[in-house]
Coordinates of N, CA and C in Angstrom, one line a residue:
M1 N -49.6 -45.7 126.6 CA -48.3 -45.7 127.3 C -49.0 -45.7 128.8
R2 N -48.3 -46.4 129.7 CA -48.7 -46.3 131.1 C -48.1 -45.1 131.8
L3 N -48.9 -44.5 132.7 CA -48.2 -43.2 133.3 C -46.8 -43.5 133.8
S4 N -46.5 -44.8 134.4 CA -45.2 -44.8 134.9 C -44.3 -44.7 133.8
E5 N -44.5 -45.2 132.7 CA -43.6 -45.3 131.5 C -43.4 -43.7 131.0
F6 N -44.6 -42.8 131.0 CA -44.6 -41.4 130.7 C -43.7 -40.6 131.6
N7 N -43.8 -40.9 133.0 CA -43.1 -40.2 133.8 C -41.3 -40.7 133.7
Q8 N -41.0 -41.9 133.3 CA -39.7 -42.3 133.4 C -39.0 -42.3 132.0
S9 N -39.7 -42.4 131.0 CA -39.1 -42.4 129.6 C -38.3 -41.3 129.4
Q10 N -37.5 -41.4 128.4 CA -36.6 -40.2 128.0 C -37.6 -39.2 127.2
N11 N -37.1 -37.6 127.5 CA -37.9 -36.7 126.9 C -38.1 -36.8 125.5
G12 N -37.2 -37.2 124.7 CA -37.5 -37.4 123.2 C -39.0 -38.2 123.0
E13 N -38.9 -39.4 123.6 CA -40.0 -40.3 123.5 C -41.4 -39.5 123.9
V14 N -41.0 -39.0 125.0 CA -42.4 -38.2 125.6 C -42.9 -37.2 124.7
N15 N -41.8 -36.5 124.4 CA -42.1 -35.2 123.5 C -42.8 -35.7 122.4
T16 N -42.4 -36.9 121.8 CA -43.0 -37.1 120.5 C -44.6 -37.4 120.8
L17 N -44.7 -38.1 121.9 CA -46.1 -38.5 122.3 C -46.8 -37.4 122.3
L18 N -46.4 -36.2 123.1 CA -47.1 -35.0 123.1 C -47.3 -34.4 121.9
K19 N -46.3 -34.2 121.1 CA -46.6 -33.9 119.6 C -47.6 -34.2 118.9
H20 N -47.8 -35.5 119.1 CA -49.0 -36.4 118.4 C -50.3 -35.9 118.8
C21 N -50.4 -35.3 120.0 CA -51.4 -34.7 120.6 C -52.0 -33.2 120.1
V22 N -50.9 -32.6 120.0 CA -50.8 -31.1 119.5 C -49.4 -30.6 119.1
H23 N -49.3 -29.9 118.4 CA -48.0 -29.6 117.7 C -47.9 -28.2 118.2
I24 N -47.7 -28.1 119.4 CA -47.4 -26.8 120.3 C -45.9 -27.1 121.1
E25 N -44.9 -26.7 120.8 CA -43.7 -27.2 121.3 C -43.6 -26.9 122.9
R26 N -44.0 -25.7 122.9 CA -43.9 -25.1 124.3 C -44.7 -25.7 125.4
W27 N -46.0 -26.2 125.0 CA -46.9 -27.0 125.6 C -46.2 -28.5 126.2
A28 N -45.7 -29.1 125.3 CA -44.8 -30.4 125.6 C -43.8 -30.0 126.5
H29 N -42.9 -29.2 126.3 CA -41.7 -28.9 126.9 C -42.3 -28.4 128.6
D30 N -43.4 -27.7 128.7 CA -43.8 -27.6 130.3 C -44.3 -28.6 130.8
I31 N -45.0 -29.6 129.9 CA -45.4 -30.8 130.6 C -44.5 -31.7 130.9
L32 N -43.3 -31.8 130.1 CA -42.2 -32.6 130.5 C -41.4 -32.1 131.7
Q33 N -41.4 -30.8 131.9 CA -40.9 -30.1 133.1 C -41.3 -30.6 134.3
Q34 N -42.6 -31.0 134.3 CA -43.4 -31.2 135.5 C -43.3 -32.6 135.8
R35 N -42.8 -33.5 135.1 CA -42.8 -35.0 135.5 C -41.9 -35.2 136.5
P36 N -42.1 -36.0 137.6 CA -43.7 -36.8 137.4 C -44.8 -36.7 137.9
F37 N -45.6 -37.3 137.4 CA -47.0 -36.9 137.9 C -47.7 -38.1 138.6
A38 N -48.5 -37.9 139.5 CA -48.8 -38.9 140.5 C -49.9 -39.6 139.9
S39 N -50.7 -39.0 139.0 CA -51.9 -39.6 138.5 C -52.2 -39.1 137.0
K40 N -52.9 -39.8 136.4 CA -53.3 -39.4 135.0 C -54.0 -38.0 135.2
E41 N -55.1 -38.0 136.2 CA -56.0 -36.9 136.4 C -55.1 -35.8 136.6
I42 N -54.0 -35.7 137.3 CA -53.1 -34.5 137.7 C -52.2 -34.2 136.2
L43 N -51.8 -35.2 135.6 CA -51.3 -35.0 134.2 C -52.2 -34.1 133.2
L44 N -53.5 -34.7 133.2 CA -54.5 -34.0 132.4 C -54.9 -32.7 133.0
Q45 N -54.9 -32.4 134.1 CA -55.0 -31.1 134.8 C -53.9 -30.0 134.2
S46 N -52.6 -30.6 134.4 CA -51.4 -30.1 133.9 C -51.7 -29.4 132.5
A47 N -51.7 -30.4 131.5 CA -52.0 -30.5 130.2 C -53.1 -29.1 129.8
H48 N -54.2 -29.3 130.4 CA -55.2 -28.4 130.3 C -54.9 -26.9 130.9
R49 N -54.2 -26.9 132.0 CA -53.5 -25.4 132.4 C -52.6 -25.0 131.4
H50 N -51.9 -25.6 131.0 CA -50.8 -25.1 130.0 C -51.4 -24.8 128.7
A51 N -52.4 -25.7 128.3 CA -53.0 -25.2 127.1 C -53.7 -23.8 127.0
T52 N -54.2 -23.5 128.1 CA -54.8 -22.3 128.2 C -54.0 -20.9 128.1
T53 N -52.5 -21.3 128.0 CA -51.6 -20.1 127.7 C -51.1 -20.3 126.3
W54 N -51.6 -21.1 125.3 CA -51.2 -21.0 124.1 C -51.4 -19.5 123.4
T55 N -50.5 -19.3 122.4 CA -50.7 -18.0 122.0 C -51.4 -18.2 120.5
W56 N -51.9 -17.3 119.9 CA -52.6 -17.4 118.7 C -51.7 -17.8 117.6
D57 N -50.6 -17.5 117.6 CA -49.3 -17.8 116.7 C -49.2 -19.3 116.8
E58 N -48.9 -19.8 118.0 CA -48.8 -21.3 118.4 C -50.1 -22.1 117.9
I59 N -51.4 -21.6 118.0 CA -52.4 -22.3 117.5 C -52.6 -22.3 116.1
L60 N -52.2 -21.0 115.4 CA -52.2 -21.0 113.8 C -51.2 -22.3 113.4
A61 N -50.2 -22.2 114.0 CA -49.0 -23.3 113.5 C -49.5 -24.7 113.7
A62 N -50.4 -25.0 114.8 CA -50.8 -26.2 115.1 C -52.1 -26.8 114.2
L63 N -52.6 -25.6 113.8 CA -53.9 -25.9 112.8 C -53.3 -26.5 111.3
N64 N -52.2 -26.0 110.9 CA -51.5 -26.5 109.9 C -51.4 -28.2 109.9
T65 N -51.2 -28.8 111.1 CA -51.2 -30.2 111.1 C -52.4 -31.0 111.4
H66 N -53.6 -30.3 111.2 CA -55.0 -30.9 111.1 C -55.6 -31.1 109.9
P67 N -56.1 -32.0 109.4 CA -56.8 -32.0 108.2 C -58.0 -31.3 108.2
R68 N -58.6 -30.9 107.0 CA -59.8 -30.3 107.3 C -60.9 -31.5 107.4
I69 N -62.1 -31.0 108.3 CA -63.0 -31.9 108.5 C -63.6 -32.5 107.0
G70 N -63.7 -33.8 107.0 CA -64.1 -34.5 105.7 C -62.8 -34.7 105.0
E71 N -61.8 -34.4 105.3 CA -60.6 -34.7 104.4 C -59.5 -35.6 105.2
K72 N -58.9 -36.4 104.2 CA -58.0 -37.4 105.1 C -56.4 -36.7 105.2
K73 N -56.0 -35.5 104.4 CA -54.7 -35.1 104.6 C -54.8 -33.7 105.0
A74 N -53.7 -33.7 106.0 CA -53.5 -32.0 106.3 C -52.7 -31.1 105.7
Q75 N -52.6 -29.9 106.0 CA -51.7 -29.2 105.0 C -50.1 -29.7 105.2
A76 N -49.8 -30.0 106.7 CA -48.6 -30.5 106.9 C -48.8 -32.2 107.2
E77 N -47.6 -33.0 106.6 CA -47.6 -34.4 106.7 C -48.0 -34.9 108.3
L78 N -49.0 -35.8 108.3 CA -49.0 -36.3 109.6 C -48.5 -37.7 109.8
S79 N -48.1 -37.9 111.0 CA -47.5 -39.2 111.4 C -48.6 -40.3 111.5
T80 N -48.3 -41.3 111.4 CA -49.1 -42.5 111.4 C -50.1 -42.5 112.5
K81 N -49.7 -42.1 113.6 CA -50.3 -42.0 115.0 C -51.2 -40.7 114.8
E82 N -51.1 -39.7 114.4 CA -51.6 -38.5 114.2 C -52.7 -38.9 113.3
Q83 N -52.6 -39.6 112.1 CA -53.4 -40.0 111.2 C -54.5 -41.1 111.9
R84 N -54.3 -41.9 112.8 CA -55.2 -42.8 113.5 C -56.2 -41.9 114.1
F85 N -55.5 -41.1 114.9 CA -56.2 -40.0 115.8 C -57.3 -39.4 115.0
S86 N -56.9 -38.7 113.8 CA -57.7 -38.0 112.9 C -58.9 -39.0 112.4
D87 N -58.5 -40.3 112.1 CA -59.6 -40.9 111.4 C -60.5 -41.7 112.4
R88 N -60.0 -41.7 113.8 CA -60.9 -42.2 115.0 C -62.0 -41.0 115.3
E89 N -61.3 -39.6 115.1 CA -62.1 -38.6 115.5 C -63.1 -38.2 114.6
Q90 N -62.9 -38.4 113.3 CA -63.8 -38.2 112.2 C -64.7 -39.4 111.6
A91 N -64.5 -40.5 112.7 CA -65.1 -41.9 112.3 C -66.7 -41.6 111.6
A92 N -67.6 -40.7 112.4 CA -68.8 -40.7 112.1 C -69.2 -39.6 111.0
V93 N -68.1 -39.2 110.3 CA -68.1 -38.1 109.3 C -68.4 -39.0 108.0
M94 N -69.7 -38.8 107.4 CA -69.9 -39.6 106.2 C -69.4 -39.1 105.1
Q95 N -69.1 -40.0 104.1 CA -68.2 -39.8 103.0 C -68.8 -39.7 101.7
D96 N -70.4 -39.8 102.1 CA -71.2 -39.6 100.7 C -70.8 -38.3 99.9
S97 N -71.1 -38.2 98.6 CA -70.8 -37.0 97.7 C -71.4 -35.7 98.3
A98 N -72.7 -35.9 98.7 CA -73.7 -34.6 99.1 C -72.8 -34.2 100.3
T99 N -72.3 -35.0 101.2 CA -71.9 -34.5 102.6 C -70.4 -33.7 102.3
Q100 N -69.5 -34.6 101.3 CA -68.5 -34.1 101.0 C -68.3 -32.7 100.4
Q101 N -69.6 -32.4 99.5 CA -69.4 -31.0 99.0 C -69.9 -29.9 99.8
A102 N -70.8 -30.6 100.7 CA -71.2 -29.6 101.7 C -70.1 -29.2 102.9
L103 N -69.4 -30.1 103.2 CA -68.1 -29.9 103.9 C -67.0 -28.9 103.3
F104 N -66.8 -29.3 102.1 CA -65.9 -28.8 101.3 C -66.4 -27.3 101.1
Q105 N -67.8 -27.1 100.6 CA -68.1 -25.7 100.5 C -68.0 -24.7 101.8
G106 N -68.2 -25.5 102.9 CA -68.3 -24.7 104.3 C -67.0 -24.4 104.8
N107 N -66.0 -25.4 104.4 CA -64.6 -25.2 104.8 C -64.0 -24.3 104.1
V108 N -64.4 -23.9 102.6 CA -63.8 -22.9 101.7 C -64.5 -21.7 102.4
S109 N -65.8 -21.4 102.6 CA -66.3 -20.1 103.1 C -65.7 -19.8 104.5
Y110 N -65.5 -20.7 105.4 CA -64.9 -20.5 106.6 C -63.4 -20.2 106.5
E111 N -62.7 -20.7 105.6 CA -61.2 -20.3 105.4 C -61.2 -19.0 104.8
K112 N -62.0 -18.6 104.0 CA -62.1 -17.3 103.4 C -62.3 -16.2 104.2
K113 N -63.2 -16.4 105.1 CA -63.6 -15.5 106.2 C -62.7 -15.3 107.2
F114 N -62.2 -16.4 107.8 CA -61.2 -16.4 109.1 C -59.7 -16.4 108.6
G115 N -59.3 -16.9 107.5 CA -58.0 -17.3 107.0 C -57.4 -18.4 107.6
F116 N -58.2 -19.5 108.4 CA -57.5 -20.8 108.8 C -58.8 -21.8 108.6
I117 N -58.2 -23.0 109.0 CA -59.3 -24.1 108.9 C -60.3 -24.1 109.8
F118 N -61.4 -24.6 109.6 CA -62.4 -24.9 110.7 C -62.1 -26.1 111.5
L119 N -61.9 -26.0 112.6 CA -61.4 -26.9 113.4 C -62.4 -27.3 114.6
I120 N -63.1 -28.5 114.7 CA -63.9 -28.9 115.7 C -63.5 -30.3 116.2
K121 N -63.7 -30.3 117.5 CA -63.5 -31.9 118.1 C -64.7 -32.7 117.7
A122 N -64.2 -33.3 116.6 CA -65.4 -34.1 115.9 C -65.7 -35.4 116.5
S123 N -64.8 -36.1 117.4 CA -65.1 -37.2 118.3 C -66.5 -37.0 118.7
G124 N -67.3 -38.2 118.5 CA -68.6 -38.6 118.9 C -69.6 -37.5 118.0
L125 N -69.3 -36.8 116.9 CA -70.2 -36.0 116.3 C -70.3 -36.7 115.2
N126 N -71.7 -36.6 114.5 CA -71.9 -36.9 113.0 C -71.9 -35.7 112.3
S127 N -71.9 -36.0 110.7 CA -71.9 -35.1 109.7 C -72.7 -34.0 110.0
E128 N -74.2 -34.3 110.2 CA -74.9 -33.3 110.4 C -74.6 -32.4 111.6
E129 N -74.2 -32.7 112.7 CA -73.7 -31.9 113.8 C -72.6 -31.2 113.4
I130 N -71.7 -31.7 112.6 CA -70.6 -30.8 112.2 C -70.8 -29.9 111.3
L131 N -71.7 -30.0 110.2 CA -72.0 -29.2 109.3 C -72.9 -27.9 110.0
T132 N -73.9 -28.3 111.0 CA -74.6 -27.4 111.8 C -73.7 -26.4 112.5
A133 N -72.6 -27.2 113.4 CA -71.7 -26.4 113.9 C -70.8 -25.2 113.0
L134 N -70.5 -26.0 111.8 CA -69.8 -25.0 110.8 C -70.5 -23.9 110.4
N135 N -71.8 -24.2 109.9 CA -72.7 -23.1 109.6 C -72.9 -22.1 110.6
Y136 N -72.9 -22.4 112.0 CA -73.4 -21.7 113.1 C -72.1 -20.6 112.9
R137 N -70.9 -21.4 113.1 CA -69.8 -20.6 113.5 C -69.3 -19.6 112.3
L138 N -69.8 -19.7 111.2 CA -69.6 -18.9 110.1 C -70.1 -17.5 110.4
S139 N -71.1 -17.3 111.3 CA -71.6 -16.2 111.9 C -71.0 -15.5 112.8
N140 N -69.8 -16.1 113.3 CA -69.0 -15.5 114.4 C -68.2 -14.3 113.9
D141 N -67.8 -13.5 114.8 CA -66.9 -12.6 114.5 C -65.4 -13.3 114.9
F142 N -64.2 -12.6 114.3 CA -63.1 -13.2 114.3 C -62.5 -13.4 115.6
D143 N -62.7 -12.5 116.8 CA -62.2 -12.8 118.2 C -63.0 -13.9 118.8
S144 N -64.3 -14.0 118.5 CA -65.0 -15.2 119.0 C -64.7 -16.4 118.6
E145 N -64.3 -16.5 117.4 CA -63.8 -17.5 116.6 C -62.5 -18.1 117.0
K146 N -61.7 -17.2 117.4 CA -60.4 -17.4 117.9 C -60.4 -18.2 119.1
R147 N -61.5 -17.6 119.9 CA -61.7 -18.3 121.4 C -62.2 -19.7 121.2
I148 N -63.0 -20.0 120.1 CA -63.8 -21.2 120.1 C -62.6 -22.2 119.4
V149 N -61.9 -21.7 118.4 CA -60.8 -22.5 117.9 C -59.8 -22.9 119.0
H150 N -59.5 -22.0 119.9 CA -58.3 -22.5 120.9 C -59.1 -23.4 121.9
Q151 N -60.3 -23.4 122.1 CA -61.1 -24.4 123.1 C -61.2 -25.8 122.3
Q152 N -61.4 -25.8 121.0 CA -61.5 -26.8 120.1 C -60.1 -27.7 120.3
L153 N -59.2 -26.9 120.1 CA -57.8 -27.4 119.9 C -57.4 -28.1 121.2
L154 N -57.5 -27.4 122.2 CA -57.3 -27.8 123.6 C -58.1 -29.2 123.9
E155 N -59.5 -29.2 123.6 CA -60.2 -30.3 123.7 C -59.6 -31.6 123.1
I156 N -59.2 -31.4 121.8 CA -58.5 -32.3 120.8 C -57.4 -32.8 121.5
A157 N -56.5 -31.9 122.0 CA -55.3 -32.2 122.6 C -55.4 -33.2 123.9
Q158 N -56.5 -32.7 124.7 CA -56.8 -33.5 125.8 C -57.2 -34.9 125.6
L159 N -58.2 -35.2 124.6 CA -58.9 -36.3 124.3 C -57.7 -37.0 123.8
R160 N -56.7 -36.7 123.0 CA -55.9 -37.6 122.6 C -54.6 -38.2 123.7
L161 N -54.5 -37.2 124.4 CA -53.5 -37.4 125.6 C -54.2 -38.5 126.5
A162 N -55.5 -38.2 126.7 CA -56.2 -39.3 127.7 C -56.3 -40.4 127.1
Q163 N -56.4 -40.7 125.7 CA -56.3 -42.0 125.0 C -55.1 -42.5 125.1
E164 N -54.0 -41.9 124.9 CA -52.6 -42.4 125.1 C -52.1 -42.9 126.3
I165 N -52.7 -42.3 127.5 CA -51.9 -42.5 128.8 C -52.9 -43.4 129.6
Q166 N -52.6 -44.7 130.0 CA -53.1 -45.5 131.0 C -52.7 -45.1 132.3
A167 N -53.6 -45.3 133.4 CA -53.1 -45.1 134.6 C -52.0 -46.2 135.0

């Protein structure tokens, strides 16, 4: 979508686009209220600023819309656009059985320890890098991991928004 279309489209259409970036209703609402944006950069800065205010409850709810690394299905049903985002972001995650097993075991350990899925901005990362990050993050305490998850979700939302908006 062109920035001019983003600025002029009906709220429902833009809200849907923003929901595909991250399922946090308040974030979408806050961005909608600031339209029109003079540039893509200003839009992305605004999106980032609003993302820094997400509550942990909002983040947890959004995590339910993300598939586990190495899996294709999220706990909640993904739209076609969200599925394409996820597929593109996890493109370098190898699907051989050893990698799938390592990711599965890591995900189970992570979820058992923290109570939510392992989230990482996978775009540009290969399986080895993701597994290294997963194993490293398993040593974190709960509060540190919450901060990292917030940052990762913010980066995913920013990436998706940047991909959707043309100047």
